[in-house]
GROMACS .gro file of N, CA and C in nm:
model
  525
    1UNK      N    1   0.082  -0.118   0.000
    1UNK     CA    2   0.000   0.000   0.000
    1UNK      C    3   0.087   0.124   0.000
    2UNK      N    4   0.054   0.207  -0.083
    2UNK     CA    5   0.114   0.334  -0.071
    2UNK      C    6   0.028   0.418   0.015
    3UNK      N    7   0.131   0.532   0.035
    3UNK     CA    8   0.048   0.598   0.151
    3UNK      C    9   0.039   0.750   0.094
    4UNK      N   10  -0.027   0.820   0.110
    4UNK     CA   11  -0.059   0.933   0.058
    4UNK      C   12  -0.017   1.046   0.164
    5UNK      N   13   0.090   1.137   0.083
    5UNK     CA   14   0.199   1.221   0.142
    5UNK      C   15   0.059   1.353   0.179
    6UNK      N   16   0.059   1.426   0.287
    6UNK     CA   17  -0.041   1.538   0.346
    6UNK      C   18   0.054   1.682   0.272
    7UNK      N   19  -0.008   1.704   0.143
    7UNK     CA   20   0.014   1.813   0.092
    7UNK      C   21   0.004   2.000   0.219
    8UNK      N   22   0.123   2.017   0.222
    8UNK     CA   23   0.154   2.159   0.293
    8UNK      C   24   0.011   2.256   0.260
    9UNK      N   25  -0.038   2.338   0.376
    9UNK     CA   26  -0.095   2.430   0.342
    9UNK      C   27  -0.064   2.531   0.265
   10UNK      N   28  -0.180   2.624   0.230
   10UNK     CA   29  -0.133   2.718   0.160
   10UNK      C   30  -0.049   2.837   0.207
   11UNK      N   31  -0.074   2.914   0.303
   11UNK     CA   32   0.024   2.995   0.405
   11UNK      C   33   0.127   2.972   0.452
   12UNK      N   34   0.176   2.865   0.439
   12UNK     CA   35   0.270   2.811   0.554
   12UNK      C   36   0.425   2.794   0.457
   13UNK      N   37   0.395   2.741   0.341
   13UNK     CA   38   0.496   2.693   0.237
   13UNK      C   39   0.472   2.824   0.134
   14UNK      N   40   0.616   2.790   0.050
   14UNK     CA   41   0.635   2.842  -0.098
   14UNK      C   42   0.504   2.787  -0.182
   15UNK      N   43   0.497   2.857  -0.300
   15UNK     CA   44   0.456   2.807  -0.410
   15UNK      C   45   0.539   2.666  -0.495
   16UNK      N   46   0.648   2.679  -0.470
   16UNK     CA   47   0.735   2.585  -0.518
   16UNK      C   48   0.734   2.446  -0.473
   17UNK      N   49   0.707   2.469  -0.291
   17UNK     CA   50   0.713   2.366  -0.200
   17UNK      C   51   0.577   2.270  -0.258
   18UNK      N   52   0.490   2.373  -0.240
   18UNK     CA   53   0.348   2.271  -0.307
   18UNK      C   54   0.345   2.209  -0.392
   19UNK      N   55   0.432   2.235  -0.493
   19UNK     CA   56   0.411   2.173  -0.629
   19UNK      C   57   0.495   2.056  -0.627
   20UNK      N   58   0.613   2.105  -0.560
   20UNK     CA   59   0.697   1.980  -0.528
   20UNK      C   60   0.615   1.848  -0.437
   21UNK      N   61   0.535   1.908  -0.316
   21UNK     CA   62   0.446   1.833  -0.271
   21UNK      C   63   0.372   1.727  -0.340
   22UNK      N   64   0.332   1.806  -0.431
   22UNK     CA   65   0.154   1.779  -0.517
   22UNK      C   66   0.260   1.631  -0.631
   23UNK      N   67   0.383   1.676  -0.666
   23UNK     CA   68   0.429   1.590  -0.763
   23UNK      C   69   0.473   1.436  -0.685
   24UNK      N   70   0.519   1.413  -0.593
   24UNK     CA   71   0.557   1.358  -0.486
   24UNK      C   72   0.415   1.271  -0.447
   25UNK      N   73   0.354   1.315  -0.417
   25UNK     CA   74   0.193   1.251  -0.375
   25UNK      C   75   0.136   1.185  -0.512
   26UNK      N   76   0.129   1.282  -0.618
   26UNK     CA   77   0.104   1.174  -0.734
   26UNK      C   78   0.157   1.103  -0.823
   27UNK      N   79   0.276   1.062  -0.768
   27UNK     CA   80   0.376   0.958  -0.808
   27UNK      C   81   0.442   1.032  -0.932
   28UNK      N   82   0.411   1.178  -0.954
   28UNK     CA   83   0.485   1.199  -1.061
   28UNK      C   84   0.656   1.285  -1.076
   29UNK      N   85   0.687   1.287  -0.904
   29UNK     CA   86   0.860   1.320  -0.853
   29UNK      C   87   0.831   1.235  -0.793
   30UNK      N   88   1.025   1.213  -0.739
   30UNK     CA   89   1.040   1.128  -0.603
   30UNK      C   90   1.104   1.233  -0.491
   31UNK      N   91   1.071   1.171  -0.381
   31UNK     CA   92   1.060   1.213  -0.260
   31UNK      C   93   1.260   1.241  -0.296
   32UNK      N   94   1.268   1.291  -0.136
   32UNK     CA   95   1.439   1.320  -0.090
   32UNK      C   96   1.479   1.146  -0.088
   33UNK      N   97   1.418   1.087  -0.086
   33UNK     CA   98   1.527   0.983  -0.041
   33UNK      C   99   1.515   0.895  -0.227
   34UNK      N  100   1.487   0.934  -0.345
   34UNK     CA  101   1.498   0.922  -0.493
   34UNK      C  102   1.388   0.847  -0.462
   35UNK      N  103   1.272   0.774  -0.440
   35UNK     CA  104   1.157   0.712  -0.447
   35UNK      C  105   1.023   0.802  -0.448
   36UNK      N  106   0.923   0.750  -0.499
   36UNK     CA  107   0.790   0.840  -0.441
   36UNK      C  108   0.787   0.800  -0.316
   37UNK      N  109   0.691   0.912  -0.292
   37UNK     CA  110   0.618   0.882  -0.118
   37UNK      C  111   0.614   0.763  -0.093
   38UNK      N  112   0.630   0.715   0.018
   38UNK     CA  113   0.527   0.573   0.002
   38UNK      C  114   0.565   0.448  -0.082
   39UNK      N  115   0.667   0.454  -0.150
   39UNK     CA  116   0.710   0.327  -0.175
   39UNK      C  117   0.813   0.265  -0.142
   40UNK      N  118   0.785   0.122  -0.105
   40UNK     CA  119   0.901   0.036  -0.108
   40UNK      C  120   1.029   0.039  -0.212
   41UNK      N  121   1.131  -0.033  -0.190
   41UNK     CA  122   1.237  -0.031  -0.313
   41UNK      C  123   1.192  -0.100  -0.432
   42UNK      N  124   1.129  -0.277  -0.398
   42UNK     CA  125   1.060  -0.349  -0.482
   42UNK      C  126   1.002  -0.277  -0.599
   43UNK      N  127   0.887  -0.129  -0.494
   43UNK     CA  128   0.777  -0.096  -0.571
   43UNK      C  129   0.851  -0.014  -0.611
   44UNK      N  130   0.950   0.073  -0.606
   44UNK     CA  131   1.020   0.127  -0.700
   44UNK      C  132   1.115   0.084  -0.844
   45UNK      N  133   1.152  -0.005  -0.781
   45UNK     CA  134   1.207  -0.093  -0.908
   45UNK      C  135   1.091  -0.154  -1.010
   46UNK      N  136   0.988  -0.197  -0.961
   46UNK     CA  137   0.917  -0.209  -1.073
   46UNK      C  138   0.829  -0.086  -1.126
   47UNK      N  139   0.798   0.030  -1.028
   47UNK     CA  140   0.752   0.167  -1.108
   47UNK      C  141   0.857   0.183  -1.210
   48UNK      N  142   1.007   0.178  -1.173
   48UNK     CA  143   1.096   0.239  -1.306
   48UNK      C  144   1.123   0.110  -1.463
   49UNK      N  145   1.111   0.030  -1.421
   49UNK     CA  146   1.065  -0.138  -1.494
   49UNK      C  147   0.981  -0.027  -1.632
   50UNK      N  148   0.881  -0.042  -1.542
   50UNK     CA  149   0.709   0.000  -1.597
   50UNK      C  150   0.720   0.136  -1.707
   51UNK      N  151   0.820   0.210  -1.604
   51UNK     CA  152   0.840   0.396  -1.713
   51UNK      C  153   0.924   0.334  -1.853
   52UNK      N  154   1.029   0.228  -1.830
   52UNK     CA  155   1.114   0.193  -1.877
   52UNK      C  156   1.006   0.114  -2.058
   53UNK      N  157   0.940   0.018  -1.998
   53UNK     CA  158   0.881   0.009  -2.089
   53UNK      C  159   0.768   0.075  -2.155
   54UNK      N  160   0.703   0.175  -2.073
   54UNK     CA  161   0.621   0.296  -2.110
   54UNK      C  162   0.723   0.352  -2.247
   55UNK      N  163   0.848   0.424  -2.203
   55UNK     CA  164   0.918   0.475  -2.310
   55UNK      C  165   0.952   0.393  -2.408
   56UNK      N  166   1.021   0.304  -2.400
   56UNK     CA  167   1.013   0.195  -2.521
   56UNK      C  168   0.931   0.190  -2.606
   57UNK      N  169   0.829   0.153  -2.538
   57UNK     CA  170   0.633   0.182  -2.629
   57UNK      C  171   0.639   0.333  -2.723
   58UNK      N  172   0.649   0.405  -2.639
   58UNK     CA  173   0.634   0.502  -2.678
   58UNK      C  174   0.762   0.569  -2.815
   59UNK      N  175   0.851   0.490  -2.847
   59UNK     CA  176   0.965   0.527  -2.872
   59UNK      C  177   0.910   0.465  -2.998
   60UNK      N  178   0.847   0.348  -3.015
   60UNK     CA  179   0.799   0.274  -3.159
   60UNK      C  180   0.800   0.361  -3.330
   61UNK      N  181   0.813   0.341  -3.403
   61UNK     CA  182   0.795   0.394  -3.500
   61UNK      C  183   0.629   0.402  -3.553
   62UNK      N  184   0.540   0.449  -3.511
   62UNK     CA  185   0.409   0.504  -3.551
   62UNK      C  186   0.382   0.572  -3.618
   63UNK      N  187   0.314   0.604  -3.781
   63UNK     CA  188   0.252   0.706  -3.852
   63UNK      C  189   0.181   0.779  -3.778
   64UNK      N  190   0.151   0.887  -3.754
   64UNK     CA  191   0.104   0.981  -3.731
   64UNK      C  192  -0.038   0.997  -3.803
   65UNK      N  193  -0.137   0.905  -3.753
   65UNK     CA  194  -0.233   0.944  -3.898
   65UNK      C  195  -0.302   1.045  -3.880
   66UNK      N  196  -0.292   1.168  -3.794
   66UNK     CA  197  -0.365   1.289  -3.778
   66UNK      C  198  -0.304   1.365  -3.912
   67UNK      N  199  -0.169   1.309  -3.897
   67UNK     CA  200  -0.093   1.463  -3.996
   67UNK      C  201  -0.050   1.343  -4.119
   68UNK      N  202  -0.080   1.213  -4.164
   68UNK     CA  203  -0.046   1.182  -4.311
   68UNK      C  204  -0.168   1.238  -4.431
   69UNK      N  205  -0.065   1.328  -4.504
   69UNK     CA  206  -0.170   1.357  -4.594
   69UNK      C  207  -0.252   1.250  -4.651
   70UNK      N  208  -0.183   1.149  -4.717
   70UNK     CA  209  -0.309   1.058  -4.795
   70UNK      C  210  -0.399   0.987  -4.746
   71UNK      N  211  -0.395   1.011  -4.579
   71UNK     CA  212  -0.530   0.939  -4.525
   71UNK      C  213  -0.634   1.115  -4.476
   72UNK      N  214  -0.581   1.167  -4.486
   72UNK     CA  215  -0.693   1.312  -4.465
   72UNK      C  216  -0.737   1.315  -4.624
   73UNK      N  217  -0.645   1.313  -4.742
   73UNK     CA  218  -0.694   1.348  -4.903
   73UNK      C  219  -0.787   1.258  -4.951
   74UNK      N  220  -0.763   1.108  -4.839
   74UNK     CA  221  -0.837   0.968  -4.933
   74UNK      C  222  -1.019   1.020  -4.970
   75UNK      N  223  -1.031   1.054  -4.828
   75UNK     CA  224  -1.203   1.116  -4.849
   75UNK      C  225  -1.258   1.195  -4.936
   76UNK      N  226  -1.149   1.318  -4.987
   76UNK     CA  227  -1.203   1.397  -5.055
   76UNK      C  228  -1.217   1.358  -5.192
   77UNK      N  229  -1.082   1.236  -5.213
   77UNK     CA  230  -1.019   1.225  -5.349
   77UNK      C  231  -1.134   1.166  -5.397
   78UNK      N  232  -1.193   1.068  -5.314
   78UNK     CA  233  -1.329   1.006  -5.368
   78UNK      C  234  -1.470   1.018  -5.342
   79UNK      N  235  -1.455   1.146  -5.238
   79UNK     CA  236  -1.613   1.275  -5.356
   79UNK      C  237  -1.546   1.265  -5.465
   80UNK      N  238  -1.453   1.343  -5.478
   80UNK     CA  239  -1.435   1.410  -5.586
   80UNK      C  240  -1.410   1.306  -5.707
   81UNK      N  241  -1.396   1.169  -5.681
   81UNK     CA  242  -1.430   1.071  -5.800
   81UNK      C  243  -1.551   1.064  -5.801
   82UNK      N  244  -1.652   1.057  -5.681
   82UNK     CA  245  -1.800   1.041  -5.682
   82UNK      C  246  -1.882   1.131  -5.815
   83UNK      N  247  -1.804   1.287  -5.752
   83UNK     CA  248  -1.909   1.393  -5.815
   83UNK      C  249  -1.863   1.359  -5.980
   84UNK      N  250  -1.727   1.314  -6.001
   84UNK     CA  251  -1.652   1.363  -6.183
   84UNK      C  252  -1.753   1.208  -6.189
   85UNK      N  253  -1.778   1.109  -6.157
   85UNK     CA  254  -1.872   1.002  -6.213
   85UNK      C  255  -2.018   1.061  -6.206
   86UNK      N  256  -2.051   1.109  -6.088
   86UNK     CA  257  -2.220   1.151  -6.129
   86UNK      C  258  -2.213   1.255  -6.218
   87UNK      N  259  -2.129   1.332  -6.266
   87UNK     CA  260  -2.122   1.472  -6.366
   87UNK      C  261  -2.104   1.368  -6.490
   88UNK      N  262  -2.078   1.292  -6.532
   88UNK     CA  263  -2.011   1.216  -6.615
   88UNK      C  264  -2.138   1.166  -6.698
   89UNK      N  265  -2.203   1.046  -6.583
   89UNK     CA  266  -2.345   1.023  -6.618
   89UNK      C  267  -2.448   1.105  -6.616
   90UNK      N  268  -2.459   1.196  -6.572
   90UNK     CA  269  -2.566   1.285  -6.547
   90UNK      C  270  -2.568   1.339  -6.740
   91UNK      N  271  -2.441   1.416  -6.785
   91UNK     CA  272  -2.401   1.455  -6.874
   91UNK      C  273  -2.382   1.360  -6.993
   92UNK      N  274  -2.375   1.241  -7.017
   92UNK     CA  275  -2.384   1.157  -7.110
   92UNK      C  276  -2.609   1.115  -7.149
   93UNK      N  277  -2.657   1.155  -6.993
   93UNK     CA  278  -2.767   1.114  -7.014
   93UNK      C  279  -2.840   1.250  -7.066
   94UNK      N  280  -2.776   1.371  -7.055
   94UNK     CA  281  -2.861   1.516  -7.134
   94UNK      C  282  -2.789   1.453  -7.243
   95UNK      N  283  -2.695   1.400  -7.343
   95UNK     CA  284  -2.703   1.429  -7.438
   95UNK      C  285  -2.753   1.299  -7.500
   96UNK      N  286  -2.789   1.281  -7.443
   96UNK     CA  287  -2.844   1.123  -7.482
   96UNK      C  288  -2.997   1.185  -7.518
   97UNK      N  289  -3.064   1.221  -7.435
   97UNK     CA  290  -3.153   1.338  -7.445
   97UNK      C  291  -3.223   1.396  -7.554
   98UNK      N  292  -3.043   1.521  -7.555
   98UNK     CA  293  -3.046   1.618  -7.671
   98UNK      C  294  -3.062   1.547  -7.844
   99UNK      N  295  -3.016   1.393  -7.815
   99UNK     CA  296  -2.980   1.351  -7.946
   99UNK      C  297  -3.095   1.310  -7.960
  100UNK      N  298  -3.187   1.226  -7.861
  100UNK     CA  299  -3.326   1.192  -7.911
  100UNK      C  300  -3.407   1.283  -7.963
  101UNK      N  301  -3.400   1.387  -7.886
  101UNK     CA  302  -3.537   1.480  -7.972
  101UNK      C  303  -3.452   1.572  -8.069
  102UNK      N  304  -3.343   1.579  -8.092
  102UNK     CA  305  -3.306   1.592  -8.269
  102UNK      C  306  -3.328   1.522  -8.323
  103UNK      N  307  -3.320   1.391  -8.335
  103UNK     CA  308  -3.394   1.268  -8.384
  103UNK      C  309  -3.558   1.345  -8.414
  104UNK      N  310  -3.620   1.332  -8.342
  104UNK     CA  311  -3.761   1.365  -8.355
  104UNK      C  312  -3.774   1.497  -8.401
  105UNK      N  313  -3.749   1.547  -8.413
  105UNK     CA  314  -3.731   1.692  -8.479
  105UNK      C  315  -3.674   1.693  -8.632
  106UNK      N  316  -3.551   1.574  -8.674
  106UNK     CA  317  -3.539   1.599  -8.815
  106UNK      C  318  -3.621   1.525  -8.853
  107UNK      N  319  -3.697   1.370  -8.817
  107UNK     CA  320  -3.778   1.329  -8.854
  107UNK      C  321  -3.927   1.402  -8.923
  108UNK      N  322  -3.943   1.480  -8.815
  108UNK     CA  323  -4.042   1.603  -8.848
  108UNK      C  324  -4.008   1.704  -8.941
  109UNK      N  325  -3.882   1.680  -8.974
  109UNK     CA  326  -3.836   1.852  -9.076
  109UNK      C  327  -3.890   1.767  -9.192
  110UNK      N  328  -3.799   1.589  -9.152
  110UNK     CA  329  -3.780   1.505  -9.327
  110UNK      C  330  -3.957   1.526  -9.373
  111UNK      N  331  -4.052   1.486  -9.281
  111UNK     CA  332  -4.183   1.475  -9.347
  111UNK      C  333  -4.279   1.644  -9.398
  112UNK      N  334  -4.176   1.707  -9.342
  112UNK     CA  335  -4.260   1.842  -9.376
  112UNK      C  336  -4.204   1.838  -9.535
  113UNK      N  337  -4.071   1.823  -9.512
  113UNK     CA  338  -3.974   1.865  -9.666
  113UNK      C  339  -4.103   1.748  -9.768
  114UNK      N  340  -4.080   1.647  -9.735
  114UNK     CA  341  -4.127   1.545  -9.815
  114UNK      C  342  -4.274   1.573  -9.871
  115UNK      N  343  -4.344   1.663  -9.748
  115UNK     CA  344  -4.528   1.704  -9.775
  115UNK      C  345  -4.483   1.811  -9.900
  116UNK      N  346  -4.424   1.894  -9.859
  116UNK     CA  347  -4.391   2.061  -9.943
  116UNK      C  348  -4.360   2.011 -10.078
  117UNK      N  349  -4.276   1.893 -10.054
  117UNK     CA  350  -4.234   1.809 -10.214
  117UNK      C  351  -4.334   1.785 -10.330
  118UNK      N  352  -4.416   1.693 -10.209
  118UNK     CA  353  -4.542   1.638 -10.328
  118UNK      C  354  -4.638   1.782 -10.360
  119UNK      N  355  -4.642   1.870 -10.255
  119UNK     CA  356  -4.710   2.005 -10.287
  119UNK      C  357  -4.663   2.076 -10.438
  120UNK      N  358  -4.525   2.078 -10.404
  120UNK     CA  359  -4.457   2.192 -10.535
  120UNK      C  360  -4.466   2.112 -10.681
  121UNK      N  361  -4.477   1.943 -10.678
  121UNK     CA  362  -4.496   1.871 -10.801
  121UNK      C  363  -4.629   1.921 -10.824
  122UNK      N  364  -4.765   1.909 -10.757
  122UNK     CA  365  -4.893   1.961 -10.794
  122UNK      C  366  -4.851   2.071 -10.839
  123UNK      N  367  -4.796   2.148 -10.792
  123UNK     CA  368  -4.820   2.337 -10.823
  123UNK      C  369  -4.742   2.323 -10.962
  124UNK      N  370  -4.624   2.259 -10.997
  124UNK     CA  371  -4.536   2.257 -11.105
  124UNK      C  372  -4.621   2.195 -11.247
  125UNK      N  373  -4.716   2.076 -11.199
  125UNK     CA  374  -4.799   2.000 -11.246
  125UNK      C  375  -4.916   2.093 -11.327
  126UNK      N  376  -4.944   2.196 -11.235
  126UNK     CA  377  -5.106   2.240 -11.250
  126UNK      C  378  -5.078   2.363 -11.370
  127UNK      N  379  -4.911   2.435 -11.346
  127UNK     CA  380  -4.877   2.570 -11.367
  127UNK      C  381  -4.832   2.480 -11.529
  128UNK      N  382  -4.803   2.405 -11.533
  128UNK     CA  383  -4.742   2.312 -11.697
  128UNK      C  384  -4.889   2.306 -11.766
  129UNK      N  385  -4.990   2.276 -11.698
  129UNK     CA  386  -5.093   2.243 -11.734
  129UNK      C  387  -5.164   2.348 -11.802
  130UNK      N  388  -5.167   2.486 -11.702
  130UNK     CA  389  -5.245   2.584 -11.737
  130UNK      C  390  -5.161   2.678 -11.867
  131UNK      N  391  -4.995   2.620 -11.859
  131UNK     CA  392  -4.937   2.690 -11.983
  131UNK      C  393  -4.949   2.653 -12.119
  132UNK      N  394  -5.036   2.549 -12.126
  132UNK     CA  395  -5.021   2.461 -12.216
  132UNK      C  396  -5.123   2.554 -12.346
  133UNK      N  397  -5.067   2.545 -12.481
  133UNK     CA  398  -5.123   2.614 -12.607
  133UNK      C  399  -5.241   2.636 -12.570
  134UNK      N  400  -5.282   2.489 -12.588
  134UNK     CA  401  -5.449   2.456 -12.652
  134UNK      C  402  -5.540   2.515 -12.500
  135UNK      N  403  -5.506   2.498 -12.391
  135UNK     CA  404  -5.555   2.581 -12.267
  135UNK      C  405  -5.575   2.726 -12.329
  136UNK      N  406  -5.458   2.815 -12.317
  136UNK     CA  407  -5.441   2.953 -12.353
  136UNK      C  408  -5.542   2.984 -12.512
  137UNK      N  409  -5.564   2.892 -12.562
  137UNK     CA  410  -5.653   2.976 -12.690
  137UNK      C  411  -5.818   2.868 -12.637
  138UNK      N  412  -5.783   2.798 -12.605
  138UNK     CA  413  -5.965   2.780 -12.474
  138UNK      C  414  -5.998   2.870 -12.445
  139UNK      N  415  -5.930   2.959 -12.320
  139UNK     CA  416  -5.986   3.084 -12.247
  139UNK      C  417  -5.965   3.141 -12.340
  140UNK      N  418  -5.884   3.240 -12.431
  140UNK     CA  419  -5.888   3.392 -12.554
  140UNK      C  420  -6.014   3.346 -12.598
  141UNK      N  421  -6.113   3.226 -12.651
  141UNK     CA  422  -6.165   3.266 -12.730
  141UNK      C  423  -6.269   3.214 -12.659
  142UNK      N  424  -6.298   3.140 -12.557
  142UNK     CA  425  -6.396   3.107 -12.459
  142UNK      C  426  -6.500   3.234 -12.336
  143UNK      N  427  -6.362   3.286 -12.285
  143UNK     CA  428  -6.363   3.368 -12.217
  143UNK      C  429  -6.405   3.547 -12.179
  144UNK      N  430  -6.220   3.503 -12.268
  144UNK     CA  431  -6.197   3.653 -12.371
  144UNK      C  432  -6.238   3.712 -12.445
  145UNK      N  433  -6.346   3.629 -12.510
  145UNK     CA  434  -6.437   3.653 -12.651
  145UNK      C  435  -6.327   3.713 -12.768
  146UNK      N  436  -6.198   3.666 -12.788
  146UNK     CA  437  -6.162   3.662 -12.872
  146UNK      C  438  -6.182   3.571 -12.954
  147UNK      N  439  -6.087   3.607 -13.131
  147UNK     CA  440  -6.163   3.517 -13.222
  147UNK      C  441  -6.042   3.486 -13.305
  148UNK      N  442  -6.037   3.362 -13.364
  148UNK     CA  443  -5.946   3.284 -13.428
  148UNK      C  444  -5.918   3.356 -13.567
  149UNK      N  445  -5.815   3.425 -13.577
  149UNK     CA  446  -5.772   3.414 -13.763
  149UNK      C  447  -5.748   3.347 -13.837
  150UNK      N  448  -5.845   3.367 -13.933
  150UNK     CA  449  -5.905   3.300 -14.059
  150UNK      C  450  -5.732   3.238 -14.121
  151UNK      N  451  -5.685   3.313 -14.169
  151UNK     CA  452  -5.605   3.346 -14.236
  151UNK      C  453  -5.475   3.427 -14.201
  152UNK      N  454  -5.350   3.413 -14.078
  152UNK     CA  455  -5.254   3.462 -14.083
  152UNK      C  456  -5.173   3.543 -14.158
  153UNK      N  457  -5.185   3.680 -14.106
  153UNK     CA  458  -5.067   3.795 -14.192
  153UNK      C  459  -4.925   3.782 -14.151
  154UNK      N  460  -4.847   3.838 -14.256
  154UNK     CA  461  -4.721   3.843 -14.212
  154UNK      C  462  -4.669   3.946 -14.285
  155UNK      N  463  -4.597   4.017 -14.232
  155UNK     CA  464  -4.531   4.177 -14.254
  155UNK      C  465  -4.381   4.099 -14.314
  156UNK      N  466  -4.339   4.136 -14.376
  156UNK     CA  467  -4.240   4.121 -14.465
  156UNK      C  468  -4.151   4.313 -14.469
  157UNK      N  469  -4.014   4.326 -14.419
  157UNK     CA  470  -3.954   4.424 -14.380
  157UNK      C  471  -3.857   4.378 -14.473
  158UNK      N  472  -3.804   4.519 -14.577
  158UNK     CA  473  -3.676   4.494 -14.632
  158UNK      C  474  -3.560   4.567 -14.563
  159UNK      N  475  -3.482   4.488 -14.567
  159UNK     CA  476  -3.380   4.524 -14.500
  159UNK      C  477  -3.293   4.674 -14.527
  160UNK      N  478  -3.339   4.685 -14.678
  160UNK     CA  479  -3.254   4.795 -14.717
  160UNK      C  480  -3.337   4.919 -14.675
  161UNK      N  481  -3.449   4.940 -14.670
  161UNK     CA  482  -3.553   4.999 -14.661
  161UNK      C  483  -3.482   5.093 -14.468
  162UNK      N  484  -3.453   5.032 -14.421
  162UNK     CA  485  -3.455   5.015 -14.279
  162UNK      C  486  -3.300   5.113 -14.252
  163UNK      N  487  -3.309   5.270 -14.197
  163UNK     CA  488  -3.198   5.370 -14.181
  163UNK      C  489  -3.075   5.285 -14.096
  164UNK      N  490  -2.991   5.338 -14.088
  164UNK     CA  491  -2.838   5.263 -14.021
  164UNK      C  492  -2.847   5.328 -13.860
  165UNK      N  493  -2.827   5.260 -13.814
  165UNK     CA  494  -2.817   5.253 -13.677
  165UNK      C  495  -2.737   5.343 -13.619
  166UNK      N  496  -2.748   5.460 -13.508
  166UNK     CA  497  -2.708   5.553 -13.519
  166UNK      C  498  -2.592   5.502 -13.375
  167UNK      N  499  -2.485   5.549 -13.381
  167UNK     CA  500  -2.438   5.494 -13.250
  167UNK      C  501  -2.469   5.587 -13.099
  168UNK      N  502  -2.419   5.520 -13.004
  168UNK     CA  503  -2.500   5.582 -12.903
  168UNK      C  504  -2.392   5.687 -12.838
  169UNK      N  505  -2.428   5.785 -12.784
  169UNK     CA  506  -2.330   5.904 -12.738
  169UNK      C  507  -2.266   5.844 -12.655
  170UNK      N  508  -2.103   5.873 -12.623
  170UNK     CA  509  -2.031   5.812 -12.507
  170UNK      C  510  -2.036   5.850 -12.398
  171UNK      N  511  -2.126   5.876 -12.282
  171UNK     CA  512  -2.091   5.929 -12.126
  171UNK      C  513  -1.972   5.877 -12.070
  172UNK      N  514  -1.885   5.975 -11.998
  172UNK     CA  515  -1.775   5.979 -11.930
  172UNK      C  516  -1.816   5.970 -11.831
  173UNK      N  517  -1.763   5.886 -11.724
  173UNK     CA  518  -1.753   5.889 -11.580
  173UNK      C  519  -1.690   5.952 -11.512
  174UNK      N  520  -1.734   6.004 -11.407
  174UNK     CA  521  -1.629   6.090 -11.361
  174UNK      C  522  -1.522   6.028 -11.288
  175UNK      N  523  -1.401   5.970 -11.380
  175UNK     CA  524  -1.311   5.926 -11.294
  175UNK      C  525  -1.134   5.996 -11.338
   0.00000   0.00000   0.00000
């Protein structure tokens, strides 16, 4: 049994004395005679045994894992693989998206082009139709109440008859 050393009052002693006291009582100095309070030699030899292998222990080669960076970075490194994979998929699935309804959208251009197609053959169809001779003298003489000649004239111009061509004045530019 150890015995517990009666720490000095406060008035009576130093500040120094107490502390020396206080260390002494909790086994953490030794008394005047090199032991704590209260112990045998035995129990001293095995308190210093005990420090002996305390330091040893303590002397070990241990990582520090408060202060190794790659176990503080490991967490972030893989958000930050988390988020570049959900940005990854997230972003392969808008354009996955974007490409379907362009899909559906040229589909819709191809059938408009294709309607407008068969439209402009009618209109090309109808406009051949309505240019056609025998149409155009239908309406003049249907319509128009014009009337068919009997008998075609033709003006006959002699060439010699006809003054020489006068040439045309030259304008200058102003350059």
């Amino acid at each position: 049994m150890t015995a517990v050393a009666q720490l000095p009052r406060r008035g009576s002693t130093t500040a120094r004395a107490r502390t020396e006291a206080f260390l002494v009582a909790a086994g953490l100095a030794t008394a005047p005679n090199g032991r704590p309070a209260g112990q045998t030699s035995q129990q001293a030899a095995d308190a210093r045994r005990a420090a002996a292998e305390r330091r040893r222990a303590a002397v070990r080669a241990v990582p520090d894992r408060r202060k190794d960076p790659f176990r503080l970075a490991a967490p972030l490194v893989a958000a930050l693989a988390v988020t570049i994979v959900v940005l990854g998929v997230l972003g392969v699935v808008a354009l996955n998206a974007l490409a379907a309804e362009a899909s559906f959208e040229a589909r819709a251009l191809e059938q408009e082009i294709s309607d407008l197609t068969l439209h402009h053959d009618d209109l090309v169809a109808a406009v051949a139709q309505l240019e056609s001779p025998n149409r155009v003298r239908d309406v003049a003489l249907g319509q128009l109440g014009l009337m068919e000649p009997e008998v075609p004239g033709f003006l006959e111009i002699d060439p010699a008859d006809m003054p020489a061509p006068q040439p045309k004045p030259m304008v200058r530019t102003g350059s």
